[in-house]
Every structure is written in C-alpha cells, then in structure tokens.
Tab-separated table of C-alpha atoms and ligand atoms in Angstrom:
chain	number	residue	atom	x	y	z
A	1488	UNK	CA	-140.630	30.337	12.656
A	1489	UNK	CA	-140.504	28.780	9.072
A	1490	UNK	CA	-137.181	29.233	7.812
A	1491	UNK	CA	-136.247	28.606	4.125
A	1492	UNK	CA	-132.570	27.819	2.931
A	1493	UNK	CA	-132.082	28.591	-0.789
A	1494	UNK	CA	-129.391	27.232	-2.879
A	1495	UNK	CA	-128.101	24.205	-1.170
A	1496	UNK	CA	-125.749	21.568	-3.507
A	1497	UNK	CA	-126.194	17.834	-2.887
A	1498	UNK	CA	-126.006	14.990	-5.062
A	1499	UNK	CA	-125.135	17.653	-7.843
A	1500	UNK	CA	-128.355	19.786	-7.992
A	1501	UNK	CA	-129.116	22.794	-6.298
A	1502	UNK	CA	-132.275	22.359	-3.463
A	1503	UNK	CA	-134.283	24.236	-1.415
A	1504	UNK	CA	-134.309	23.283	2.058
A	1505	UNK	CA	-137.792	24.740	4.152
A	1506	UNK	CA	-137.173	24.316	7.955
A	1507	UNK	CA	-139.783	24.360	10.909
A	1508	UNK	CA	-139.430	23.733	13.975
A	1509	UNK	CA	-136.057	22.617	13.657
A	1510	UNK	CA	-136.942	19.872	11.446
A	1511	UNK	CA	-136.781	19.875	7.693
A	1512	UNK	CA	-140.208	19.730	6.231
A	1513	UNK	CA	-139.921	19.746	2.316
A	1514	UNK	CA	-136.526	19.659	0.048
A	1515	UNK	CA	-137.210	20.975	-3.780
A	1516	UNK	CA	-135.220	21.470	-6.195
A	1517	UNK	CA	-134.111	25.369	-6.305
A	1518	UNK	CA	-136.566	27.023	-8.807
A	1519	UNK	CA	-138.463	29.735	-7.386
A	1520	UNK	CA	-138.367	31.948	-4.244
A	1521	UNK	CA	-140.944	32.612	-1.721
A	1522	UNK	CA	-140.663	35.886	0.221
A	1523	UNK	CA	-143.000	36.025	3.065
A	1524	UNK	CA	-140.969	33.598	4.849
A	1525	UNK	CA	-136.956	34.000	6.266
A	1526	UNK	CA	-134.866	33.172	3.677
A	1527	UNK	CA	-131.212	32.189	3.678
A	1528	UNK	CA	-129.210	32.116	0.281
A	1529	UNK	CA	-126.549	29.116	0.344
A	1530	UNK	CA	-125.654	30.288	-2.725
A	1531	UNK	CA	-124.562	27.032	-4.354
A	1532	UNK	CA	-122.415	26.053	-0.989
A	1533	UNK	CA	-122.326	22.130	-0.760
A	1534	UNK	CA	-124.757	20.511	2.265
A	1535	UNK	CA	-122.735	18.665	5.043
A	1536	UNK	CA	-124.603	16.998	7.738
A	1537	UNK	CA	-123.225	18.536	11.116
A	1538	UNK	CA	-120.448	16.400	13.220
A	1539	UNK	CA	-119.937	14.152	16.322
A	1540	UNK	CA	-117.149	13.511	18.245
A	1541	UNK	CA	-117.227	10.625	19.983
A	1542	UNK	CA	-114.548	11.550	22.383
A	1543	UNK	CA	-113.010	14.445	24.222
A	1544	UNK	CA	-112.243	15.840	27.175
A	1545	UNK	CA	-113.682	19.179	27.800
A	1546	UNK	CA	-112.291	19.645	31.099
A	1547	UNK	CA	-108.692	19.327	30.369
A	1548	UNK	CA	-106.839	21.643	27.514
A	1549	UNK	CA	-105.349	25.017	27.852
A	1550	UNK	CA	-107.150	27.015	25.168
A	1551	UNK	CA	-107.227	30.273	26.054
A	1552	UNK	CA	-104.780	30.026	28.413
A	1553	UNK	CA	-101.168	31.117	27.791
A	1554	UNK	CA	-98.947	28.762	26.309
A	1555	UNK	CA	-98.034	25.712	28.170
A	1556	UNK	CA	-94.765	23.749	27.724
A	1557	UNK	CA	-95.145	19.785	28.164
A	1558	UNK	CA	-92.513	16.707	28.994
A	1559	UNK	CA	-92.320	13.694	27.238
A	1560	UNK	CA	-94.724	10.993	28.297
A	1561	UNK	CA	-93.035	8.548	30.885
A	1562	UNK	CA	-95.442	6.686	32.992
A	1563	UNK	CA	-98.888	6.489	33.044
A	1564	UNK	CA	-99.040	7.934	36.628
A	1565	UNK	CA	-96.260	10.214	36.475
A	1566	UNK	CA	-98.200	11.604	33.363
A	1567	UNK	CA	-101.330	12.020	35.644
A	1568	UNK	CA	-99.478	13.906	38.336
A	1569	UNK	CA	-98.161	16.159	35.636
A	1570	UNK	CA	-101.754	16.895	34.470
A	1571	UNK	CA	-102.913	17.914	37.738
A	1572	UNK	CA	-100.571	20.030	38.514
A	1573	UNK	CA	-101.197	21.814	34.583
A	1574	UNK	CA	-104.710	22.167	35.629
A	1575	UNK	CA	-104.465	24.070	38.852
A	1576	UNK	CA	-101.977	26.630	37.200
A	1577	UNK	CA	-105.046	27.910	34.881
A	1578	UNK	CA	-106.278	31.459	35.077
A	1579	UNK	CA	-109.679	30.452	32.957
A	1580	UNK	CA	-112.351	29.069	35.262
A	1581	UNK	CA	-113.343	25.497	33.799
A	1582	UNK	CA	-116.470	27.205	33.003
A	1583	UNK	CA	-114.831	29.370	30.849
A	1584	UNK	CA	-112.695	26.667	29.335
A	1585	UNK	CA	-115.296	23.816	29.080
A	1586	UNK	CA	-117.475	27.085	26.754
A	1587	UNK	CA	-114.077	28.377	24.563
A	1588	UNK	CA	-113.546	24.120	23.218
A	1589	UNK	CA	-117.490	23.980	22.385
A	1590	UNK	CA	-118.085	27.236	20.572
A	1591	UNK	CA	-114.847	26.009	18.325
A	1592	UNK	CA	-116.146	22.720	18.091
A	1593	UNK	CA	-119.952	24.759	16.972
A	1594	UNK	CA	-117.995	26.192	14.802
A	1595	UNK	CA	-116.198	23.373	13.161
A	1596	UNK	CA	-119.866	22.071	12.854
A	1597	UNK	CA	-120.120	19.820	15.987
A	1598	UNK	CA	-123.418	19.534	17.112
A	1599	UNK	CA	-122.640	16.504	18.723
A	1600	UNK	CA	-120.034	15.689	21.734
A	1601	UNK	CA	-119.498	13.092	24.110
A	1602	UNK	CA	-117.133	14.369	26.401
A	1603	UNK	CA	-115.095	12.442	29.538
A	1604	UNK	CA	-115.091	14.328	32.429
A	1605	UNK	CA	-112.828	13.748	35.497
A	1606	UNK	CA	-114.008	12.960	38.763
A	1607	UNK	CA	-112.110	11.376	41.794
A	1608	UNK	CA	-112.194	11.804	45.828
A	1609	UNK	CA	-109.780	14.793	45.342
A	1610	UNK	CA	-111.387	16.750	42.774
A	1611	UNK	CA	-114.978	15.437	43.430
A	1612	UNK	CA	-118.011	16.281	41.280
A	1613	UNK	CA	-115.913	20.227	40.123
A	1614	UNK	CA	-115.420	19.469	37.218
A	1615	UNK	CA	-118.854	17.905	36.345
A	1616	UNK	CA	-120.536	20.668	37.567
A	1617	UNK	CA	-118.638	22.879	35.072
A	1618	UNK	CA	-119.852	20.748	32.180
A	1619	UNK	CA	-123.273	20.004	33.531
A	1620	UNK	CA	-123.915	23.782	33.146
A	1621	UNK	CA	-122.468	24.430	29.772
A	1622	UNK	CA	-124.858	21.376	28.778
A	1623	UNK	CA	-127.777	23.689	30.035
A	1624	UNK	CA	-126.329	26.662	28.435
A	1625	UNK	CA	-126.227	24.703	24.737
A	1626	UNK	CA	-129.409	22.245	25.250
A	1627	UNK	CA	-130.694	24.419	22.126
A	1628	UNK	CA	-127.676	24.074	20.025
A	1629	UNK	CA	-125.497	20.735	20.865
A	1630	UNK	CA	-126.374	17.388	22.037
A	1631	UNK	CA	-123.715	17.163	25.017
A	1632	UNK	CA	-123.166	13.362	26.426
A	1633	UNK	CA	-121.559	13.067	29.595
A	1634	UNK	CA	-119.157	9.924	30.748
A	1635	UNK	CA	-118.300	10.425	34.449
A	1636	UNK	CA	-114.346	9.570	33.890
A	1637	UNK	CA	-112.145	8.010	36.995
A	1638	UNK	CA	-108.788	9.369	35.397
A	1639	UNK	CA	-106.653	8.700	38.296
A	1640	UNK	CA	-108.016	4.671	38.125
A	1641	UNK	CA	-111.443	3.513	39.509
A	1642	UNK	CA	-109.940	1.039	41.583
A	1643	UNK	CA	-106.394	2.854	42.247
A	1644	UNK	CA	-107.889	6.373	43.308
A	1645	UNK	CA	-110.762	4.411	45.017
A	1646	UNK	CA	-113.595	6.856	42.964
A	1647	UNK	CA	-116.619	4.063	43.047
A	1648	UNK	CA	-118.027	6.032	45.915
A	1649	UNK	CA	-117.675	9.462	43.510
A	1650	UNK	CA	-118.672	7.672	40.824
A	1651	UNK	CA	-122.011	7.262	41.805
A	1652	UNK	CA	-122.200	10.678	43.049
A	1653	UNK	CA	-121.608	11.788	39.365
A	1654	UNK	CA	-124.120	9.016	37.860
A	1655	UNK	CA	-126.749	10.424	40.407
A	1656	UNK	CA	-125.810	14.018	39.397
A	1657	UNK	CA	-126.104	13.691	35.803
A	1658	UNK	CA	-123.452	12.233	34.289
A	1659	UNK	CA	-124.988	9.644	31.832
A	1660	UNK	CA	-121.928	6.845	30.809
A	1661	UNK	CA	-119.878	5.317	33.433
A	1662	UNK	CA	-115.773	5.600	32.224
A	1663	UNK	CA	-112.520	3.721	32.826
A	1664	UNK	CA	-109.674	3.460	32.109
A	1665	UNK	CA	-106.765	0.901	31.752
A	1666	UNK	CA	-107.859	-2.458	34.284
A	1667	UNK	CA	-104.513	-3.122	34.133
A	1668	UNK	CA	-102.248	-0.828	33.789
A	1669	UNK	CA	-103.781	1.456	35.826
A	1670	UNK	CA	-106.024	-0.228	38.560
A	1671	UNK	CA	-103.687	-3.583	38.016
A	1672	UNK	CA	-107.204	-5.638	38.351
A	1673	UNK	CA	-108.666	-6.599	35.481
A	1674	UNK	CA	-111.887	-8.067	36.409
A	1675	UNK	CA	-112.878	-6.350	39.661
A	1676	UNK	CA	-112.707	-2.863	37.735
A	1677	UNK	CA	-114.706	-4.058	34.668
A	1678	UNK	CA	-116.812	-5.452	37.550
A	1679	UNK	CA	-117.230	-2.151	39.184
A	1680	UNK	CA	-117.885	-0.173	36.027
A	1681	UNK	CA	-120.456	-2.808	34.786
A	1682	UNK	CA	-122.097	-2.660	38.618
A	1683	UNK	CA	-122.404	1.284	38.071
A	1684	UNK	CA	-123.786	0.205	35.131
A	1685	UNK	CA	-126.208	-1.199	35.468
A	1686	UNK	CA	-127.376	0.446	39.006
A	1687	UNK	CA	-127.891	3.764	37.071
A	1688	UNK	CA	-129.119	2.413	33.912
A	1689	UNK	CA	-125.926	3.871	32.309
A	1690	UNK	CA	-123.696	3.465	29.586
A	1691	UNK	CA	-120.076	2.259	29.454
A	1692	UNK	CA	-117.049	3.873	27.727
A	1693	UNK	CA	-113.789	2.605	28.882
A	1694	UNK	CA	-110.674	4.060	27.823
A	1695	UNK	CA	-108.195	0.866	26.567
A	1696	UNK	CA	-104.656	1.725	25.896
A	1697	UNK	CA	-103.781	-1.655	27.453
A	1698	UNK	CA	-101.632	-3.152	24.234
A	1699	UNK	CA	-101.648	-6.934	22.386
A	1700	UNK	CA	-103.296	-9.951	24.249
A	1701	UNK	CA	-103.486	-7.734	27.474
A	1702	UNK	CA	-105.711	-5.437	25.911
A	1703	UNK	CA	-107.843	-8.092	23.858
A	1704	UNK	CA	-108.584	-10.171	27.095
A	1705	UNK	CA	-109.921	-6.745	28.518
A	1706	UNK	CA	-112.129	-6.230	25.424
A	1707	UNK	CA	-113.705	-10.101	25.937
A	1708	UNK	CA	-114.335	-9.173	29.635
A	1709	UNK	CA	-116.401	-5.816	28.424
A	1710	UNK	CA	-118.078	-8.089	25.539
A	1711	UNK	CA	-119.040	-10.928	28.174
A	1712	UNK	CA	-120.258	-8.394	30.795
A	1713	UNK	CA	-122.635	-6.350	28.366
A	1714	UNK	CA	-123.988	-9.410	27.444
A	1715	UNK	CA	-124.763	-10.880	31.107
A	1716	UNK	CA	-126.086	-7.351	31.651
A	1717	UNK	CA	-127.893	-6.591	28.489
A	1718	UNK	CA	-126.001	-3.408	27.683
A	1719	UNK	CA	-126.203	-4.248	23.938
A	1720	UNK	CA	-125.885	-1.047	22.156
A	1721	UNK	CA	-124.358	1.260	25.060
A	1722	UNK	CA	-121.221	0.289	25.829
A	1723	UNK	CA	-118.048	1.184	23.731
A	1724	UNK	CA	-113.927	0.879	23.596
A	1725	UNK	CA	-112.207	4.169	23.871
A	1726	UNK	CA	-108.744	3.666	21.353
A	1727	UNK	CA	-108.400	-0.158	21.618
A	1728	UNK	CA	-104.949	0.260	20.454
A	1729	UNK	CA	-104.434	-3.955	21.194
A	1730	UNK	CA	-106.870	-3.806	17.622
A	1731	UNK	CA	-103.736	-2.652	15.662
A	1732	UNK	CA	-101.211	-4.827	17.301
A	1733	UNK	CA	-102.773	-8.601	17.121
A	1734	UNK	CA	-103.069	-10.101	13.624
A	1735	UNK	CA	-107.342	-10.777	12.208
A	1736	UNK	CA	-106.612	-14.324	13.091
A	1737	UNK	CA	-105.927	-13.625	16.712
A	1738	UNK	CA	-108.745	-11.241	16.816
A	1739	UNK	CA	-111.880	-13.525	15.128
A	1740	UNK	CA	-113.712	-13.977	17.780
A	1741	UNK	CA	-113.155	-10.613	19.578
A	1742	UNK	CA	-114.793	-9.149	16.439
A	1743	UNK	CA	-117.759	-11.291	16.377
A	1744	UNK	CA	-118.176	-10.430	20.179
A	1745	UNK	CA	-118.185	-6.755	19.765
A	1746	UNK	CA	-120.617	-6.838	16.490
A	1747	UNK	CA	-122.931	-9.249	18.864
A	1748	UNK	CA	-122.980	-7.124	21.767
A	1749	UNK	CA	-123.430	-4.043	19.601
A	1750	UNK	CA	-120.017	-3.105	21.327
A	1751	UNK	CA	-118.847	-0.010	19.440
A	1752	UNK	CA	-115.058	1.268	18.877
A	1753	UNK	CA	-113.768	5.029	19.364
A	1754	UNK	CA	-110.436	6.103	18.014
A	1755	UNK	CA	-108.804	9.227	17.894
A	1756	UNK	CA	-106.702	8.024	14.812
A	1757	UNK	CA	-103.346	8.341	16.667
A	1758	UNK	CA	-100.307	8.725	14.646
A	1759	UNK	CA	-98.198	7.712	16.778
A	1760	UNK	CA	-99.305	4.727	18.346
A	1761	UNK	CA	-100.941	1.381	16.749
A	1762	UNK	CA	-104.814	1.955	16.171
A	1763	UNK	CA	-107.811	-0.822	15.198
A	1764	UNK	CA	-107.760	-1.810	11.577
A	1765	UNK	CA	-110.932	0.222	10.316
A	1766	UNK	CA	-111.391	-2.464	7.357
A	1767	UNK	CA	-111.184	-5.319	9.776
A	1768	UNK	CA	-114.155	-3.377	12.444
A	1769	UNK	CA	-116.383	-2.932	9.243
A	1770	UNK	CA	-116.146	-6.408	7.245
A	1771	UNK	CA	-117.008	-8.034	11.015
A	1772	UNK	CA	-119.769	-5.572	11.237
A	1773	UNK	CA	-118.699	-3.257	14.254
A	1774	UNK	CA	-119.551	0.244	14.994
A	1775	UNK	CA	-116.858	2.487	14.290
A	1776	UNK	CA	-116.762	6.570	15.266
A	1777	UNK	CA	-114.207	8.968	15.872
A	1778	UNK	CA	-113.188	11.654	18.426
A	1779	UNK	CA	-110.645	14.062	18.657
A	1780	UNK	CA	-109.447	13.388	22.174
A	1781	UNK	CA	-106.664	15.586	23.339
A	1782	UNK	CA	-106.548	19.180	22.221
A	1783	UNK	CA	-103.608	21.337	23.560
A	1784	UNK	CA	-103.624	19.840	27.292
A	1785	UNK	CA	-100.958	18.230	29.120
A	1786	UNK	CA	-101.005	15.125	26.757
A	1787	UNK	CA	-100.437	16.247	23.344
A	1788	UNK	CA	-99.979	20.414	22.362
A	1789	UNK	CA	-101.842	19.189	18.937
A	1790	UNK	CA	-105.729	19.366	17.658
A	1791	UNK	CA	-108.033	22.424	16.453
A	1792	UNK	CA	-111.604	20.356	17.557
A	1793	UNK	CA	-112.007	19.988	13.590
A	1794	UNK	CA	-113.750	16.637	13.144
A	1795	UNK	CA	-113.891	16.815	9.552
A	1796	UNK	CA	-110.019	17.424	10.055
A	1797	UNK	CA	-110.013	14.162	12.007
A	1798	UNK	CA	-112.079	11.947	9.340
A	1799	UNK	CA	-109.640	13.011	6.423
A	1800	UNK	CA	-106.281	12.407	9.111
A	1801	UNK	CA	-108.073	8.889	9.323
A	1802	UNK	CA	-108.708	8.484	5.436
A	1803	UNK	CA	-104.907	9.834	4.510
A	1804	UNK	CA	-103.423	7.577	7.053
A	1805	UNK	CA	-105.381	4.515	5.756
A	1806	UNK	CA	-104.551	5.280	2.106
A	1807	UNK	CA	-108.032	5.565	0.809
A	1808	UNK	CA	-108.557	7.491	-2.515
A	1809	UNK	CA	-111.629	6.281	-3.700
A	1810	UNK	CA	-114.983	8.329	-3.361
A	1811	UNK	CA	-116.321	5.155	-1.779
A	1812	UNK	CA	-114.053	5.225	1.127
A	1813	UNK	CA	-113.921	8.982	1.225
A	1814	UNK	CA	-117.732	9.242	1.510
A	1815	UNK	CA	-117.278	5.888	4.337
A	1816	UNK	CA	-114.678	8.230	6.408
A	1817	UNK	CA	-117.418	10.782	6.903
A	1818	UNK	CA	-119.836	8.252	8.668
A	1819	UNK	CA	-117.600	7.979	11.136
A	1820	UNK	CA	-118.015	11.806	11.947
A	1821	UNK	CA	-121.624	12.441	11.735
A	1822	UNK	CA	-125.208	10.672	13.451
A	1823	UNK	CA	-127.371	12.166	10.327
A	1824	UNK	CA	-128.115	11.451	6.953
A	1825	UNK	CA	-125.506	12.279	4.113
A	1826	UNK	CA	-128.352	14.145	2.539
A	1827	UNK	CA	-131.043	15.832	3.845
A	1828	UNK	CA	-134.004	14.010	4.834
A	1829	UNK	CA	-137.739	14.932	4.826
A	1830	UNK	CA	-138.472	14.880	8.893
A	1831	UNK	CA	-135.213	15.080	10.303
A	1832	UNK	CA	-133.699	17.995	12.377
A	1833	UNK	CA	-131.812	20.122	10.630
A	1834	UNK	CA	-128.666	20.218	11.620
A	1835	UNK	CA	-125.919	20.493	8.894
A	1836	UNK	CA	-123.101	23.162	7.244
A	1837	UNK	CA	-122.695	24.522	3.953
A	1838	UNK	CA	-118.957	24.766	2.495
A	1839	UNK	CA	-117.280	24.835	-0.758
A	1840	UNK	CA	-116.834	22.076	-2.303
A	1841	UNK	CA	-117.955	19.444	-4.927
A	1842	UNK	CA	-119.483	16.560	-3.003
A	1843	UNK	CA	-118.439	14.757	0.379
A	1844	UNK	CA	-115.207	13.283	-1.155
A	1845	UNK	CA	-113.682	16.533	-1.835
A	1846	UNK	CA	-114.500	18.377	1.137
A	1847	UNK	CA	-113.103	14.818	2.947
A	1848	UNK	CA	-109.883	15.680	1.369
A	1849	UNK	CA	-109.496	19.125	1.359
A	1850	UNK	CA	-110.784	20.054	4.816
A	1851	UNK	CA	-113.043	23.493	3.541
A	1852	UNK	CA	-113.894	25.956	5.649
A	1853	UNK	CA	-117.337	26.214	7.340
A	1854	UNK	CA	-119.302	28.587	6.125
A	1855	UNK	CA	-122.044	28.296	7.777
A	1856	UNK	CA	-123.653	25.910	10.581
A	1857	UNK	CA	-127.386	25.482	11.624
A	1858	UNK	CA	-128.611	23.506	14.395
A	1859	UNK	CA	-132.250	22.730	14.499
A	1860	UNK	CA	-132.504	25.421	11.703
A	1861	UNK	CA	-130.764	28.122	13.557
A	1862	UNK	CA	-127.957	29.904	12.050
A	1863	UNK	CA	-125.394	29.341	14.844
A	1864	UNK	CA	-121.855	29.904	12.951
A	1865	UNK	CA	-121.776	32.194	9.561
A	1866	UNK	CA	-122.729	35.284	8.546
A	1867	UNK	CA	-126.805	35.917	8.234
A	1868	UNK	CA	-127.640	36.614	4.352
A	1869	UNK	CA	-130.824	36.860	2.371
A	1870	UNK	CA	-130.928	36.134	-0.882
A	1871	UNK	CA	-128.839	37.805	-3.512
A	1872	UNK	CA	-131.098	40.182	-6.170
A	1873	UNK	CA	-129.319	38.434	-9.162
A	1874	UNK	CA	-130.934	35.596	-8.485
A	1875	UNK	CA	-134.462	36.863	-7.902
A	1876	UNK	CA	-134.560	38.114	-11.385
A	1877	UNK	CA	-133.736	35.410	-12.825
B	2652	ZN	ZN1	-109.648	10.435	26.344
C-alpha cells in the first residue's frame, strides 16, 4: 500500500515523504495533501535515519527478570563461570528474553543488530535456536545478523566441532574471543576461526580485549589472514582496546592493514577501559561502528539498547562540539543515508529536534519509527485539520 508521510524536517524544510513498497519513491517539499492515499502527519518532527548496533549480545541480560546483584570483575574465567551460573537462574525463556532487548532496541529505532550468540559443547546450538527464531519472527521489521560466539574460548572449551554446527544452522559470522588470554594460542585460534571462515563462506568478528602489543600482534594476524583468504570487507575487531593503549607511531602500519583489508573496528565506547582513538581509525581510513554490548547481564548492570544514547556517550567522551563531528558520531550508528533518498527503504524516526547535531546531544525521544514504511513504534495519526485548511 502507498503510504504518504507529511511534514517531515530535514536540512531545514519541511518534506513530504511517499512510501511504496517499503521504499521511498518521491520526497517534495510539504505543500499540498493528497487524500486517497494513507497519510501520516510528522508534524514538523525532524527525520533520523533508523540505527545499527554493531554489537550485542541478545542472549545474555536480565531484562525482565528480577533484579540481579553482580561481583566485581576478577578473572576472565572466573567471570565466565559467574555468567553461567546468572543465566540458568532466569525465569524468562531466552525466547522471551532474546524478544523483550529487540522490541526496546525497535523502539529506540534499531532496525539493525548484529548480535553474538553463545554456543559451546555444554550449551550447544540453545541459544542459537532462540535467536534464529526471533530473526524469523522480525524478518519484516529488523535486519538481525548472527555471529556464532565461542564465549567460553574456541580453543579452551574445544567448540570448533559446535561451531560448525552453528555456521551450518544459520549463524552467518564466525566469533572469538581473546587468542590469548583466553585460548592462550594466538595463531592456532585465529587459524581456526579463519578455517570456519572460509569453509562456510562466513564472516569474522572477534572479540579483542587482549591490551598493548599483545593485542596489536593479534590484530596483524586477523589483517594477514583476511588477506590470504580474501575476506576483505567481512571481517571486523570487536573493542580493540590495544587501539587506545599504543601511541599512532606504534600503530602505522596496523592502520594501513585494517583500511587495506577493509578490516572494520566495533567499540562499545567503554568508560572505563582504554578504547581506539576514533580520529586516528578515520584519518587512516578505517571503518568505524558502534554497539552497545552489555545491557544489564552479569558484566555490567548499565545500558537502555539506546544507540543514539551510545553515539552522543562516544561524542561527549571525545570532546567534540562541532556540528561536523556531531553529524560524524551519527555515522557510526546508522547503514542509511542522513537524508532521505529517492529509492531507498524507508527506514527512519521522527523526533524533536533541530537537525542531527542537536538530537546527537540531547538524546530526544522517539517518536515514531518506520521500517520499510511501516509504523512499528509511535502512535498512528492522520493529518491534523489545521493544516488542511491552510
Ligand atoms: Zn560482546
């Protein structure tokens, strides 16, 4: 059905946005209205294109759940053995969990995820399962990207054989996580991830917490092996916390790697912890995008799935004020256009504010969100009589 949305501010002016098919298909400026078709009155709201986060986990929080308490983090593995035994206290199904963190993140204006789900010997392919059915359930609304995630260690928990039960199964990037810290070899587990790899014509996202030298040796092992297996493109660094700890200098050539191999970087923009230099990734040319990672699960009792929330965190930490490097700090959150285009889908959110820069630093409320030109969060409303007689 056509679908008209009336009233839409961008780049100053108010626009008309006509919608078929879930694509946009013409964009005038707001002047007249045309009733035979559904119409939707944005009423002046500013145009946002709709969000992506790069990284989460929607297999591992407690929202919904009663409140949890957590313990300081101590070890690595003593850290994992407190998660597991969080997770089989919850009353929620993961079904039910894995559904409550999308419909926020739908309603934060998410129409994008790439989520890490675990899988090991122990746990098997459960928890994919759960997730491989919400993706069914929101194929209409959200684009849902799956990395099958050896939590416990691909080498340590001995998962390769699960692993490829989850590639086979639908899982569509092949994850990792600390070579050394956790598996305590390097180069056989960046081996065995790019060997999954590339036997199920999958991407790589490895999760690097590994810090200084340590962690930049890792990164030239994932940059040399997406080269020899021509993964330009699909393969990216989860954190890469070592990015933030080893001077521009130390890091030259690591940069021109990762822009050559189309290697691209994910951060959560930890507070807490060192994180990549975002002006260093962009002057070498690397691709930069942001995820919210832990949200109220045995890691951190922090997050509300808000990526906008995220992109301003990142902007306020790095002391940007200009509307250059506010507008920059929402590319990191979104796959579309800043405005909307003739042809492409139309996913975006209306809110109020001025422009990009001042919803970046003031975090409005979504009014509304449409995916594909449906109305998915917001009340439904046609358009207000005042303006018709004007
Ligand atoms: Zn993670």
């Amino acid at each position: 059905m056509k679908k008209l949305v009336k009233q839409v501010r961008f780049e100053g002016k108010l626009w008309d946005l006509s919608i078929e098919n879930g694509a946009i298909q013409e964009i005038v400026e707001t002047s007249s209205t045309n009733k035979d078709i559904s119409t939707y009155d944005a009423e002046g709201l500013l145009y946002l294109p709709t969000l992506a986060d790069m990284h989460c986990h929607l297999d591992k929080h407690f929202l919904g759940e009663p409140w949890r308490p957590l313990q300081p983090f101590i070890t690595l593995p003593k850290q994992l053995k407190f998660e597991k035994e969080m997770l089989s206290t919850m009353q929620s199904s993961l079904e039910e969990r894995a559904m409550i963190l999308s419909e926020l993140m739908l309603s934060h204006g998410t129409t994008k995820m790439r989520t890490h789900v675990d899988v090991d010997p122990e746990i098997g392919l459960k928890h994919l399962e759960a997730v491989l059915q919400l993706r069914e359930q929101l194929k209409d609304v959200m684009e849902v990207e799956i990395v099958a995630f050896p939590q416990q260690g691909l080498i340590r928990s001995n998962s390769v054989g699960i692993m490829k039960e989850a590639l086979r199964n639908g899982a569509d990037l092949v994850g990792g996580v600390d070579p050394a810290g956790l598996d305590r070899k390097v180069e056989s587990s960046i081996e065995a991830m790019f060997e999954l790899s590339s036997e199920f014509d999958a991407g790589v996202d490895l999760h690097l917490h590994e810090p200084g030298h340590l962690g930049k040796y890792t990164i030239d092992l994932v940059t040399d092996y997406t080269r020899q297996t021509k993964k330009q493109g699909r393969v990216a660094v989860s954190h890469a916390y070592c990015l933030g700890m080893l001077s521009d200098a130390e890091l030259s050539d690591t940069m021109t790697a990762l822009r050559e191999e189309n290697v691209s970087i994910i951060s959560s923009v930890p507070i807490d912890r060192p994180m990549p230099r975002v002006e260093t990734l962009l002057d070498a040319g690397v691709t930069f995008k942001l995820g919210a990672d832990n949200i109220r699960d045995a890691w951190s009792p922090y997050g509300n799935g808000d990526m906008l929330h995220r992109a301003s965190r990142l902007a306020e930490k790095s002391g940007w004020v200009t509307d250059e490097q506010l507008i920059k700090a929402y590319s990191f959150i979104t796959n579309r256009s800043l405005t909307p285009k003739v042809g492409e889908t139309a996913d975006f959110m209306l809110v109020d504010a001025q422009n990009i820069q001042h919803a970046m630093a003031s975090i409005p409320k979504r009014e509304a969100v449409f995916s594909k030109g449906k109305l998915i969060f917001g009340e439904e409303k046609t358009l207000n009589s005042e303006y018709i007689s004007r």
